XYZ file of C-alpha atoms in Angstrom:
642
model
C 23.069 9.796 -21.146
C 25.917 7.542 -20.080
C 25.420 3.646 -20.108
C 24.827 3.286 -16.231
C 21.765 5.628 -16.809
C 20.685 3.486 -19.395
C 20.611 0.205 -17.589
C 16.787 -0.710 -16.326
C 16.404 -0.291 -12.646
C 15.972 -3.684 -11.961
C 19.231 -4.545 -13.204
C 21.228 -2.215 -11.777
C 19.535 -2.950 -8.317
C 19.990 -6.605 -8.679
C 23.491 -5.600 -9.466
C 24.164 -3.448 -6.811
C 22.755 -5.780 -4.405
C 25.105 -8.771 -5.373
C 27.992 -6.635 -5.261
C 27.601 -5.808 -1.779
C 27.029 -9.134 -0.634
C 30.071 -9.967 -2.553
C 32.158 -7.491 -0.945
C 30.458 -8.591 2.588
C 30.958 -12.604 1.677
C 34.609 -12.671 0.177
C 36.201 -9.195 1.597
C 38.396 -9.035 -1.189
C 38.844 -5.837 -3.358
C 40.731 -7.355 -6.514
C 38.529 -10.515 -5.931
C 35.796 -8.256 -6.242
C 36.574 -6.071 -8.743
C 37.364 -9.511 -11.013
C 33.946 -10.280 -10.317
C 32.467 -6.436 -11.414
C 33.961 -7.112 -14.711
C 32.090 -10.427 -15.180
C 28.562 -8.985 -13.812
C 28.728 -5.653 -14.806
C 27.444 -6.555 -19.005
C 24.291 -8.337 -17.666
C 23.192 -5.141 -15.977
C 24.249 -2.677 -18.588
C 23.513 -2.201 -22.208
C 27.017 -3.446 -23.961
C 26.152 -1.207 -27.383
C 28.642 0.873 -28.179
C 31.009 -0.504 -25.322
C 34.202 -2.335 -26.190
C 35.705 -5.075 -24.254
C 37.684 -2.634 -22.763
C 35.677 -0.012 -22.031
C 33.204 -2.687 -20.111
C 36.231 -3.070 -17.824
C 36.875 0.405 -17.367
C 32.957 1.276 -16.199
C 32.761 -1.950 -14.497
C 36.251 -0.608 -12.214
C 34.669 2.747 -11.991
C 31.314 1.437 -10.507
C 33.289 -1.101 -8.130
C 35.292 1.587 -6.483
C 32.119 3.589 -5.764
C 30.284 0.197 -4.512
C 33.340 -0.557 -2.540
C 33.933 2.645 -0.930
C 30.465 2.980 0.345
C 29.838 -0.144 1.944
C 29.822 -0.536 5.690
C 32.009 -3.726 7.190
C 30.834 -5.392 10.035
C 34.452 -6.376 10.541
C 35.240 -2.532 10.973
C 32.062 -1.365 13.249
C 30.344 -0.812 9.879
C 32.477 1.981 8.152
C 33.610 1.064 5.154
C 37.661 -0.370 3.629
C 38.184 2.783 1.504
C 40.470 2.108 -1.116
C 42.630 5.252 -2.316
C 42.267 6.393 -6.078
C 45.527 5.193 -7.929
C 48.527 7.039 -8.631
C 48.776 7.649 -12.264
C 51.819 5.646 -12.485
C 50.031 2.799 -10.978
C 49.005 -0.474 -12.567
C 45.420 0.102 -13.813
C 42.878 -2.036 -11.070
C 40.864 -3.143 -14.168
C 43.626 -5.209 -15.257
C 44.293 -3.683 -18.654
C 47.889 -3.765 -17.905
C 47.750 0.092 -18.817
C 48.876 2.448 -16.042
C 45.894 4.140 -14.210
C 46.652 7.737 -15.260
C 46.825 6.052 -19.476
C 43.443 4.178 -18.677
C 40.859 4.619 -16.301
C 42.230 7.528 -15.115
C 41.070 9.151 -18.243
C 37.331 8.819 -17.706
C 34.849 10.460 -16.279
C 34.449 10.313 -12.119
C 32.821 7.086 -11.176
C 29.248 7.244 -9.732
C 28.376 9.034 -6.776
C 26.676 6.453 -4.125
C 24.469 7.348 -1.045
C 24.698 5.328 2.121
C 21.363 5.372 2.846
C 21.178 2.946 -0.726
C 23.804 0.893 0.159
C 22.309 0.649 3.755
C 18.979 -0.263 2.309
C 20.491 -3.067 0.426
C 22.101 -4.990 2.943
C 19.294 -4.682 5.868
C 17.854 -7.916 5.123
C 20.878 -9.778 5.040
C 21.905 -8.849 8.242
C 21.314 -10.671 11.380
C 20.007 -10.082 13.955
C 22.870 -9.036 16.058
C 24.417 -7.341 13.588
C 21.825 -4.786 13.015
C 21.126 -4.461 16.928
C 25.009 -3.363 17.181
C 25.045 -0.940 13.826
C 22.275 0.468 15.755
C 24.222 1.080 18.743
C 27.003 2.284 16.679
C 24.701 4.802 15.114
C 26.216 3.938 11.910
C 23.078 3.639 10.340
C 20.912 6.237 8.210
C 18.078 7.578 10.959
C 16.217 7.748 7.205
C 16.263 4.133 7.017
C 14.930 3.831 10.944
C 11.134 3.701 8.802
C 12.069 0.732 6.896
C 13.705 -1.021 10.324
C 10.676 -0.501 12.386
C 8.326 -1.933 9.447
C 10.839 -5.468 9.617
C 10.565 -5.366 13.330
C 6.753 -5.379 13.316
C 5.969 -7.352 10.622
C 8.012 -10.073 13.031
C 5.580 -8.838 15.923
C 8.283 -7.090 17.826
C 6.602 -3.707 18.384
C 8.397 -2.782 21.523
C 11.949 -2.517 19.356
C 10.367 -0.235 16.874
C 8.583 2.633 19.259
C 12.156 2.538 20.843
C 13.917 3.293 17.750
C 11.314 5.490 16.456
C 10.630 8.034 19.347
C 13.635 9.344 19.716
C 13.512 10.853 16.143
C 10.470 12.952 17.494
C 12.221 14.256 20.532
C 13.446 17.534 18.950
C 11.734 20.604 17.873
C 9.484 18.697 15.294
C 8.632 22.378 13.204
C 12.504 21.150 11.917
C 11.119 17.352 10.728
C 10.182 17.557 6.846
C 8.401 15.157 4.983
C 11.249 12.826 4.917
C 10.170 11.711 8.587
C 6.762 10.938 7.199
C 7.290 7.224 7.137
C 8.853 6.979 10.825
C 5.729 8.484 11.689
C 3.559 6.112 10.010
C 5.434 3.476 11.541
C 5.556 4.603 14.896
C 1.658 4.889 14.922
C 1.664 1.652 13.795
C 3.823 0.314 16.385
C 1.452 2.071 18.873
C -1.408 0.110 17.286
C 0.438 -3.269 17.816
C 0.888 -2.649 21.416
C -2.495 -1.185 21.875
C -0.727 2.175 23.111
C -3.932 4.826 21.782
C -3.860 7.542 24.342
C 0.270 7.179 23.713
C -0.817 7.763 19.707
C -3.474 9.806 20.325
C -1.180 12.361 22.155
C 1.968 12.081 19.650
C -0.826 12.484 16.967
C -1.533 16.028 18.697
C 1.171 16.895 20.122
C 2.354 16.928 15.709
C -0.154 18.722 14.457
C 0.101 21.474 16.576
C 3.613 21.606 17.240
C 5.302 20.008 13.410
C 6.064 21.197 10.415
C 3.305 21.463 7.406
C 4.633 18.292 5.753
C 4.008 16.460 8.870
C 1.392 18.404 10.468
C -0.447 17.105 7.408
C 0.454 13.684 7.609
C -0.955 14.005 11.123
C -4.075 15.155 10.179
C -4.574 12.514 7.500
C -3.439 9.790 10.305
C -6.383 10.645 12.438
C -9.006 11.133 9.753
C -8.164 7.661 8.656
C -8.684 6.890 12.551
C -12.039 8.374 12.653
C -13.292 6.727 9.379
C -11.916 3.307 10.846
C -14.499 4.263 14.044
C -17.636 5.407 12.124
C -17.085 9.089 13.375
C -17.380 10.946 10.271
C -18.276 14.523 11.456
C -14.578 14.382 13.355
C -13.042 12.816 10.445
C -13.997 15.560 8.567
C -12.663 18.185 10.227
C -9.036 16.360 10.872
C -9.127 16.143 6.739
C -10.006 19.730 6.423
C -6.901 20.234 8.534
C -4.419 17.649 6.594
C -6.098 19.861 3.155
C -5.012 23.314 4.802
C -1.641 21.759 5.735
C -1.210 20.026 2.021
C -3.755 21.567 -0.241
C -2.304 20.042 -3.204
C -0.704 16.432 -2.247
C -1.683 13.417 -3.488
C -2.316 11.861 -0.049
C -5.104 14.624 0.714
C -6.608 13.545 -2.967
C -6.599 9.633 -1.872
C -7.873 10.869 1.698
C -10.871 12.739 0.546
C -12.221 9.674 -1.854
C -11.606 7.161 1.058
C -14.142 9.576 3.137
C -16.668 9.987 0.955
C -16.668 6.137 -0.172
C -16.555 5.447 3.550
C -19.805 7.347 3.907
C -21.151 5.649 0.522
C -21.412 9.064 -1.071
C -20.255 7.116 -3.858
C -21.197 10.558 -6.336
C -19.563 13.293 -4.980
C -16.081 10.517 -4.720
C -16.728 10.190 -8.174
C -16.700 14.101 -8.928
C -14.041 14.932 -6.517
C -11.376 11.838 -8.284
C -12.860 13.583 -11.251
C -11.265 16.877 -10.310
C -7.563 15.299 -8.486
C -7.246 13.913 -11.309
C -6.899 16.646 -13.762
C -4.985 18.538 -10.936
C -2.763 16.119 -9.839
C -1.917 15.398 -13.774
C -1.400 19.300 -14.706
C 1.088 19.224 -11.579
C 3.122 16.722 -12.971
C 5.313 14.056 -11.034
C 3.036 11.772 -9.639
C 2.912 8.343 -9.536
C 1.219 6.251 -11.999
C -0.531 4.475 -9.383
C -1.889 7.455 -8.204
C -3.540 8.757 -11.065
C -4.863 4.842 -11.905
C -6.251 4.795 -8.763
C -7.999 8.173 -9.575
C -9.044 7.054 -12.683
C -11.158 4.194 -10.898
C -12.552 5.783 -8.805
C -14.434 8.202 -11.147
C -15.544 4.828 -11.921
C -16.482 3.059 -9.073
C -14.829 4.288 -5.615
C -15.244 1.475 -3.565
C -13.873 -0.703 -5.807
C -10.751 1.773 -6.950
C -10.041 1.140 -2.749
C -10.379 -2.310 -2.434
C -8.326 -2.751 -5.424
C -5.571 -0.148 -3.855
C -5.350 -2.184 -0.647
C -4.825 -5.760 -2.879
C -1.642 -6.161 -2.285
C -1.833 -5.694 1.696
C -5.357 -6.996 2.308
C -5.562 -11.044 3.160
C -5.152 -13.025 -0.252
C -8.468 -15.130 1.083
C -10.564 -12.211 0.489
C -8.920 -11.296 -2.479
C -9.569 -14.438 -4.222
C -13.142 -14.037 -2.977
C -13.961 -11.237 -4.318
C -12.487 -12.572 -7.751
C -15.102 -15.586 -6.889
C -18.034 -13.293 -6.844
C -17.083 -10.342 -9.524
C -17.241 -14.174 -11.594
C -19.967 -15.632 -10.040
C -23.200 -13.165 -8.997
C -23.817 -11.927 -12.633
C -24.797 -15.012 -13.267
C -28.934 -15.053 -14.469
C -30.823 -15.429 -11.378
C -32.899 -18.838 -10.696
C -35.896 -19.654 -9.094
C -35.154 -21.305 -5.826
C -37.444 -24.717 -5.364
C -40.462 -24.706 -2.978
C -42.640 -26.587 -0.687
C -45.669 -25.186 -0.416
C -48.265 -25.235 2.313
C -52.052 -24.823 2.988
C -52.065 -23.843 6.665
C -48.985 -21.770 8.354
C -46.327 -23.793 9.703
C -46.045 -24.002 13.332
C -44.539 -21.701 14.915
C -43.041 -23.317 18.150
C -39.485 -24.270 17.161
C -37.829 -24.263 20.324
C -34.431 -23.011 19.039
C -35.616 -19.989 18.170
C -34.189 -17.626 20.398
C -37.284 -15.012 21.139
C -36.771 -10.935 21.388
C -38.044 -10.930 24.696
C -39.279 -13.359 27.101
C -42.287 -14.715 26.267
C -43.921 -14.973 29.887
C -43.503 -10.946 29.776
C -45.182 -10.330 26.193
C -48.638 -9.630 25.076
C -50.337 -12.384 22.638
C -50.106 -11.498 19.082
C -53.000 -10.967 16.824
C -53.225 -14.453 14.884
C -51.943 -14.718 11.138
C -54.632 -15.914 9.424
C -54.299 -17.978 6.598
C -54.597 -15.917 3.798
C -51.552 -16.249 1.524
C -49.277 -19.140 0.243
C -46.937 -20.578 3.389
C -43.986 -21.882 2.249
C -40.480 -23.527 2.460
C -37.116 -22.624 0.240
C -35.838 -26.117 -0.838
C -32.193 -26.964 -2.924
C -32.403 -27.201 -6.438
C -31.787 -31.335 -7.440
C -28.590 -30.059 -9.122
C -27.856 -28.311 -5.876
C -28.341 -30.725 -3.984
C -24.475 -33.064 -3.908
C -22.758 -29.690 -4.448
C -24.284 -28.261 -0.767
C -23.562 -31.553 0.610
C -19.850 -31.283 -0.497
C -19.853 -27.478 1.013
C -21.379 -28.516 4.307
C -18.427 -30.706 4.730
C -15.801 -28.328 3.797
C -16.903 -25.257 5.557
C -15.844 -25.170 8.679
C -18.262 -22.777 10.624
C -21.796 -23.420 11.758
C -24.728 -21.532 10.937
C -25.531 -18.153 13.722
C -27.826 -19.279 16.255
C -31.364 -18.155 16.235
C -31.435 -14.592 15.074
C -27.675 -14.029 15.320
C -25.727 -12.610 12.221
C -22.066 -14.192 13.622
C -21.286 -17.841 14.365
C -19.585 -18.338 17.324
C -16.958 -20.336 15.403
C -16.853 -18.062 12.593
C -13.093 -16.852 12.441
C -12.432 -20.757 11.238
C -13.441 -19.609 7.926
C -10.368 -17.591 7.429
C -7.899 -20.220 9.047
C -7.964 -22.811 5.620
C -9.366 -22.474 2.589
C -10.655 -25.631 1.305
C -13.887 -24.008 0.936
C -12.551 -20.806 -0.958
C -11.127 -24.023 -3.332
C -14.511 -25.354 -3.990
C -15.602 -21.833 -4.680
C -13.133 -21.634 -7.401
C -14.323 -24.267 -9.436
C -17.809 -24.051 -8.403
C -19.203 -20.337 -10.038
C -22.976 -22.237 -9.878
C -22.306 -21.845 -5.791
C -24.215 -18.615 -6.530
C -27.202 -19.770 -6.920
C -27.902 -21.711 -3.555
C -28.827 -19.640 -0.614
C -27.610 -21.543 1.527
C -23.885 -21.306 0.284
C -24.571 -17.566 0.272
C -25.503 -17.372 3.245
C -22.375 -19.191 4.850
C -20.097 -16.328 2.513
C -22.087 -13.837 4.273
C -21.562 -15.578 7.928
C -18.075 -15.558 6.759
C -17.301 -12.265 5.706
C -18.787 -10.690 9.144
C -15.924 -12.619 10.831
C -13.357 -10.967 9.040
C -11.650 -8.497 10.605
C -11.133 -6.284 7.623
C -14.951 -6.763 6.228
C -15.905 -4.035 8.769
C -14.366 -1.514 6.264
C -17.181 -0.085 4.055
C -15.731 -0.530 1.028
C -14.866 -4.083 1.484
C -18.714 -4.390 2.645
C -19.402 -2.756 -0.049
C -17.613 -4.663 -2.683
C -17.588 -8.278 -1.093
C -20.775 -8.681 0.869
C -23.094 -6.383 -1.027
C -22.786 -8.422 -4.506
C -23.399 -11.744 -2.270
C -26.401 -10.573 -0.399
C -28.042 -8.885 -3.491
C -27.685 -12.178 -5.393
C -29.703 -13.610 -3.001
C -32.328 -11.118 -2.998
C -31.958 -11.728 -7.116
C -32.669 -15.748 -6.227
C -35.482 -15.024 -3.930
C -37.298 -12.483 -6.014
C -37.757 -14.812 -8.775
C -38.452 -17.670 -6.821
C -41.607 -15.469 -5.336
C -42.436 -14.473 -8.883
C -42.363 -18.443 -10.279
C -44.374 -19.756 -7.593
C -47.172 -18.811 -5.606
C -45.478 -18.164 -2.415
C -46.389 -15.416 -0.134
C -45.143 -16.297 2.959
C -41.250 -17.864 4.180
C -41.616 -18.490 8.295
C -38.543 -18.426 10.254
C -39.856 -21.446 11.763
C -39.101 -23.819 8.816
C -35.053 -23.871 9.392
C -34.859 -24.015 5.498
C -36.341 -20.095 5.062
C -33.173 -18.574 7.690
C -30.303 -18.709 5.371
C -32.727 -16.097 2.920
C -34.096 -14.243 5.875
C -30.984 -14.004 7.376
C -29.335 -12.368 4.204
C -32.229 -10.212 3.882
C -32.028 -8.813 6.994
C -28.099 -8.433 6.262
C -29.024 -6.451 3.257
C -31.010 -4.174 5.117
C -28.561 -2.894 7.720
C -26.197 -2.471 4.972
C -28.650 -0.805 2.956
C -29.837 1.540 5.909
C -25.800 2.361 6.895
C -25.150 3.225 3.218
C -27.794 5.993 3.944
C -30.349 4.305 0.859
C -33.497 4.839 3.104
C -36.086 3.925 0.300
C -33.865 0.346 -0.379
C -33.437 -0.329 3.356
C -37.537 0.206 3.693
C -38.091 -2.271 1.462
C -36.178 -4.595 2.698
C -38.282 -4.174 6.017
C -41.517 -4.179 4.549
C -40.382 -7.462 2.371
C -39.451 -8.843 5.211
C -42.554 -8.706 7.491
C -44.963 -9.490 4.441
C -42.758 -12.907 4.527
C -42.346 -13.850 7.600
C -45.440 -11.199 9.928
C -43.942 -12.935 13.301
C -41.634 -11.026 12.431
C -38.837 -13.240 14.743
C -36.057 -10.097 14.221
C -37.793 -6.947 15.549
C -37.920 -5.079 11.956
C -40.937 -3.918 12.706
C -39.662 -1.296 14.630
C -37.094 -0.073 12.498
C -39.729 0.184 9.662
C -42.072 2.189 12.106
C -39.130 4.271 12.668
C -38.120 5.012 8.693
C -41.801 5.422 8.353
C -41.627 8.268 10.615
C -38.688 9.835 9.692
C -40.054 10.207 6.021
C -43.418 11.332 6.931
C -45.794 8.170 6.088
C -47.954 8.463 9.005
C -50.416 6.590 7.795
C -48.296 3.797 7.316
C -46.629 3.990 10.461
C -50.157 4.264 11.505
C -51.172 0.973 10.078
C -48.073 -0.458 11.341
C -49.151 -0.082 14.850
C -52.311 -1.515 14.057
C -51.205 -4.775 12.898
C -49.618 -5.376 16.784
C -51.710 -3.546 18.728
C -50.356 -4.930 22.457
C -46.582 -4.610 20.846
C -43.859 -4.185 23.895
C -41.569 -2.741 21.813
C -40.969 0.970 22.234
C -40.864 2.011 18.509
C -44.449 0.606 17.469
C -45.661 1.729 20.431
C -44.938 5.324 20.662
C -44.366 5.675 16.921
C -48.647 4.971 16.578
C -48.733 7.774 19.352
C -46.624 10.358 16.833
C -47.765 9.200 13.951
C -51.342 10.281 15.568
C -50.522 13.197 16.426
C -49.147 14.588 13.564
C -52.445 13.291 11.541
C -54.116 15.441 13.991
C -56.007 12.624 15.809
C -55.122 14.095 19.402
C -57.510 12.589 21.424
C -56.878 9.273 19.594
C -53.179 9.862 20.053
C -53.729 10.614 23.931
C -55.685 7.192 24.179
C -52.393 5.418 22.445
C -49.912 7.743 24.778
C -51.771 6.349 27.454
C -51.977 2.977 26.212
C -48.085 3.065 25.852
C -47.676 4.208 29.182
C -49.125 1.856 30.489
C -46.928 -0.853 28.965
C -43.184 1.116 29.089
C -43.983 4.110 31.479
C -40.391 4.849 31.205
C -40.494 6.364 27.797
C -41.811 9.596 28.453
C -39.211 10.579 31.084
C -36.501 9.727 28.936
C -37.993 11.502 25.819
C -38.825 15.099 28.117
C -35.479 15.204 29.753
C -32.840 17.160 27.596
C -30.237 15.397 29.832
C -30.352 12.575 31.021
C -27.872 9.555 32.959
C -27.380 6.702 30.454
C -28.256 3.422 32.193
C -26.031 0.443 32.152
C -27.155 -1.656 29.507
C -27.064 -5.546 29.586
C -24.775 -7.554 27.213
C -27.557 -9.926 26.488
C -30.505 -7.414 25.825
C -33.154 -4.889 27.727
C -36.266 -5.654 29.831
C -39.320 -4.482 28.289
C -40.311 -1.414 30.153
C -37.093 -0.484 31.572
C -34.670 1.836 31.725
C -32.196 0.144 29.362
C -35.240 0.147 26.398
C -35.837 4.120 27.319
C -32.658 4.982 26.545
C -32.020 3.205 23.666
C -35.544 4.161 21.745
C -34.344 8.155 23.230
C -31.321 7.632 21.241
C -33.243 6.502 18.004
C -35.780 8.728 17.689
C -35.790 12.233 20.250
C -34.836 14.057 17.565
C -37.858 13.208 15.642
C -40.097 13.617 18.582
C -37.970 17.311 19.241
C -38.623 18.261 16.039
C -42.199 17.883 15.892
C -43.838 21.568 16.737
C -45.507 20.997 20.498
C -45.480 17.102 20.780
C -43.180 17.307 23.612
C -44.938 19.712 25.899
C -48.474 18.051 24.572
C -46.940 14.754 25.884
C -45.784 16.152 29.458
C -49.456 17.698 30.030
C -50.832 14.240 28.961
C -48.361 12.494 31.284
C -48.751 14.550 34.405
C-alpha cells in the first residue's frame, strides 16, 4: 500500500479540493506545485517519507491534479503540462535532473474527471457552469448532482432540461449509473407539479429500461403509492422492482417502508430480520444499510424516521427528541371540577353534525354518573400561561382536528424552545393537545411512520393522564360543552383514527366506546363508527344496544346498522319494523345499498344533508360489503322495500 492509499479520505479530499481551487485562483504551475509540497504532509502520513521523497509524491500528485483540471480560461479543458525530459531540471526542485529523480518513481496517480468535476461544481458560478454545459465539457454522470443544486435553489425548469435528454436513447442501454438522474428528474417533475409527465417517464422505464433501472422504476412508484395510501398497487410495483433486483439493498429498504407504512410492524420486523443476514452474507454494503436493518428488527417505524433525520425538518426532529424524553414520564392525575347535575349543553360555538332544525330530539341523559370538568394542575398553571403566549396557533374550531392557522407552528420555534427545557409539558393536556394540532399541520406528519413515532407517543400520554385522572376521582362523565374537556376529547378522538388506520380494531373500539361513555352527546359522530366496528366483528347485540340508546338517530350507520344487526340475530320481523323505520328517515339508503353500480353524487365541501344522496353514498362506501356479505339480507331488504 503506497502512502497516498494510506492517507484518510477526508484528507486527501480536502486536499484535492484546495489544489484545484489553487490551480483555478493563481493559474500558475510552478506556483502550484511550490504549494503541493507545502500541503501535501498534512494530508499524507509522513512515516517512512524523507524530506525528499515528500517532494517527489507531492510533484507526482500535482501533475496528475494539474493535468486533469478543466480551465475556464480554455473552454474548460485543461493546461496539460508535458512529462519532463530526463535531462530536464527536476519540477520538484531537488535540483536533480528529472530522469535522476522523480523520473525514477512509480507513475503518478491516475485521476478521473468526473472527481475533479465534482470538486469544483460549487465553486463555480453561475455562468460558468451554464457555459461548461453548453460546451458539453462536463461529465453527463455528474448531470444528477447538477440537477439536485438547481432544485434545491427552486429552479426545477433547468434540471428536467438537463435531465431528459439523458433518457432520449434506447434506455435497455442506461445501467444503474443513470439511477440518480432518474431520481432527480422525478423529483424535478414533483417541483413543477408535472405527474402525468412522471407518471409516463415512470412507465415508459419500466417497460422499455434496463433491469437496473427498470427496478429503480418500480421502487419510484411503490414509494408513490405508499405516499397516496394505495397499498394493493404499491404492492404490486414492489413485486416488480423485487423481480427486477431480487437481491439489492434498495428492494430490502423498500419492502420494510411498506409494511411499516401499513403498520404491519411484525412481519417488517421478520423480513429486516432476513435482509439482514442476506445482505451481510453478500458482502459490500453499506454500514448504514445494515444499521438501518438492524433497527428495524427493532422497531420499524422508528429505524425510518431515524433514516430520513438528516433530510426531514430539524423542528420535528428536535420534537421527537422532546417526547422520546418527555412521555415516559409517570402519568398524573389531571385536577377536576366536579358536578351534581350535567352541564348545559347549549354552547353556541359548538359547531353541530347536522342542523339542528332537521334532527330528531335525543333521549335525555339522565343524571346518573359524576359530570365533570378537566382543570390545570396549580404547578401547571404559569407554565400553560407562558405556552399560550408562545404558541402561535389557535385551538381547531368546534369539532375540527386542524387550526386554520396551524402551519404558524412550523414557521418559529419559540415554542419547540420552551419544550426543551420544559419535559413536565407532558403532563398538561392542554399543551398536548396544541403538539397534536401541530403535528397535523405538518406536511411530512402525514407519513405513517412519522404518525407513528411523533403523534402516537403524544396522544397516548394523554390517554395515560386521563385514565388516571378517571381512576383518582369519581368522574364519569367529560361534556364537550365545558371548553376545558376538548383538548382530551379532541386527542382521544385523534387516537382513535390513528388507532383504526393502523388496522388495531379492538384499540380503536375502545377508544369509541370511551368516548361516548364520557361525553353520550356524543358532539363527533363516533357513534357510528362504533356501530360500524361492532358490525364488522360480529357483536350484534351491542350494535343492537347501540341503536337503542338513539332511537330517532339521522345518521345512516345507527340506523341501518340496528336493521343488520337484527337481522342477523334472527329478529326479522323486528328488523323489518327498524328497515322501515329507517326508511322512513333516509329512504335513500336502500337504493344505494341494492345497486351493484351506481353514479357517485357530488359531495359538498362542508358536509351531507341527512337523507340525501351525498349520506347514501358515503354509508354504501363504508359498509356494502358487510351488508353483501351477509347470506340473503340484500334480496330480504328489496322485498321489504318494494
Amino acid at each position: 500500500m503506497n502512502h497516498l492509499e494510506q492517507a484518510q479520505p477526508q484528507d486527501m479530499e480536502q486536499l484535492l479540493q484546495d489544489a484545484v481551487r489553487h490551480i483555478l485562483e493563481y493559474r500558475n504551475f510552478d506556483g502550484f506545485l511550490r504549494w503541493m509540497r507545502t500541503a501535501m504532509p498534512t494530508a499524507v502520513s509522513e512515516e517512512g517519507l524523507s524530506s525528499d521523497d515528500q517532494h517527489r509524491l507531492a510533484t507526482l500528485l500535482g501533475l496528475a491534479i494539474w493535468n486533469v483540471t478543466p480551465r475556464p480560461d480554455n473552454d474548460f479543458r485543461p493546461l496539460t503540462t508535458a512529462t519532463p525530459e530526463p535531462d530536464a531540471p527536476c519540477p520538484c526542485g531537488s535540483a536533480e535532473t528529472y530522469g535522476n529523480c522523480c523520473g525514477q518513481q512509480q507513475v503518478g496517480p491516475e485521476l478521473p474527471a468526473e472527481l475533479i468535476w465534482d470538486l469544483m461544481l460549487e465553486d463555480l458560478t453561475d455562468a460558468d457552469l451554464q457555459r461548461a454545459l453548453q460546451l458539453q465539457a462536463v461529465p453527463q454522470a455528474l448531470f444528477a448532482r447538477i440537477a439536485d443544486h438547481w432544485l434545491a435553489i427552486d429552479r426545477p425548469g433547468r434540471a428536467v432540461a438537463l435531465l431528459e435528454p439523458l433518457f432520449d436513447t434506447d434506455l435497455s442501454r442506461l445501467d444503474a449509473h443513470s439511477e440518480p438522474a432518474l431520481d432527480a428528474l422525478c423529483d424535478a417533475y414533483d417541483a413543477l407539479d408535472h405527474w402525468k409527465k412522471k407518471q409516463s417517464f415512470l412507465l415508459q422505464v419500466a417497460d422499455q429500461g434496463s433491469r437496473e433501472l427498470k427496478a429503480a422504476a418500480w421502487q419510484r412508484l411503490s414509494v408513490q403509492f405508499i405516499d397516496e395510501g394505495e397499498f394493493d398497487y404499491a404492492f404490486d410495483a414492489f413485486l416488480q422492482a423485487q423481480r427486477n433486483s431480487p437481491d439489492g439493498p434498495a428492494t430490502a429498504l423498500l419492502e420494510i417502508t411498506l409494511l411499516a407504512a401499513q403498520y404491519r410492524d411484525e412481519h417488517a420486523r421478520a423480513r429486516a430480520l432476513f435482509w439482514h443476514h442476506k445482505l451481510r452474507r453478500q458482502g459490500e454494503v453499506e454500514d448504514n444499510i445494515l444499521q438501518f436493518l438492524e433497527r428495524a428488527r427493532v422497531d420499524p417505524q422508528e429505524a425510518l424516521v431515524s433514516s430520513q433525520a438528516s433530510v426531514m425538518d430539524p423542528m420535528l426532529v428536535r420534537l421527537r427528541a422532546w417526547i422520546k424524553a418527555s412521555v415516559e414520564r409517570d402519568p398524573v392525575a389531571i385536577g377536576v371540577v366536579l358536578f351534581d347535575d350535567p352541564l348545559e349543553d347549549a354552547d353556541g360555538r359548538q359547531l353541530p353534525l347536522f342542523d339542528t332544525t332537521e334532527l330528531p330530539v335525543l333521549p335525555t341523559i339522565g343524571n346518573s354518573g359524576r359530570f365533570a370538568a378537566l382543570c390545570s394542575l396549580p404547578q401547571l398553571r404559569q407554565l400553560e400561561h407562558t405556552w399560550r403566549r408562545l404558541f402561535p396557533v389557535g385551538k381547531p374550531y368546534s369539532t375540527g382536528l386542524t387550526a386554520a392557522d396551524g402551519e404558524r407552528a412550523w414557521q418559529q420555534d419559540a415554542w419547540l424552545r420552551f419544550l426543551e427545557i420544559h419535559p413536565e409539558a407532558a403532563d398538561s393536556p392542554d399543551i398536548l393537545d396544541d403538539i397534536a394540532t401541530a403535528l397535523y399541520a405538518h406536511p411530512e406528519s402525514s407519513l405513517p411512520w412519522v404518525s407513528r413515532v411523533l403523534l402516537q407517543p403524544v396522544l397516548e400520554r394523554a390517554e395515560a393522564l386521563l385514565l388516571t385522572t378517571l381512576n383518582s376521582y369519581e368522574a364519569e362523565r367529560l361534556p364537550w360543552s365545558d371548553e376545558r374537556n376538548r383538548p382530551m376529547l379532541r386527542m382521544q378522538f385523534r387516537l382513535y383514527l390513528l388507532r383504526a388506520e393502523s388496522g388495531e380494531r379492538c384499540a380503536a373500539t375502545q377508544v369509541l366506546e370511551r368516548l361516548l361513555a364520557l361525553n353520550p352527546r356524543d358532539h363527533h359522530g363516533v357513534r357510528a363508527a362504533l356501530m360500524n366496528h361492532y358490525l364488522r366483528d360480529g357483536e350484534n347485540n351491542k350494535a343492537l344496544e347501540l341503536a337503542q340508546q338513539f332511537p330517532t338517530d339521522v345518521l345512516a350507520d345507527l340506523a341501518y346498522g340496528e336493521v343488520l344487526a337484527l337481522y342477523r340475530l334472527g329478529q326479522q320481523e323486528s328488523a323489518a319494523h327498524a328497515l322501515h323505520e329507517a326508511v322512513g328517515r333516509l329512504p335513500r339508503i336502500p337504493r344505494f345499498l341494492l345497486r351493484k353500480r351506481i353514479k357517485r353524487p357530488t359531495l359538498a365541501a362542508n358536509g351531507f344533508t341527512p337523507g340525501g344522496e351525498e349520506q347514501a353514498w358515503l354509508y354504501r362506501e363504508a359498509m356494502r360489503d358487510v351488508w353483501e356479505a351477509e347470506p340473503g339480507l340484500l334480496a330480504w331488504m328489496k322485498k321489504v322495500t318494494a
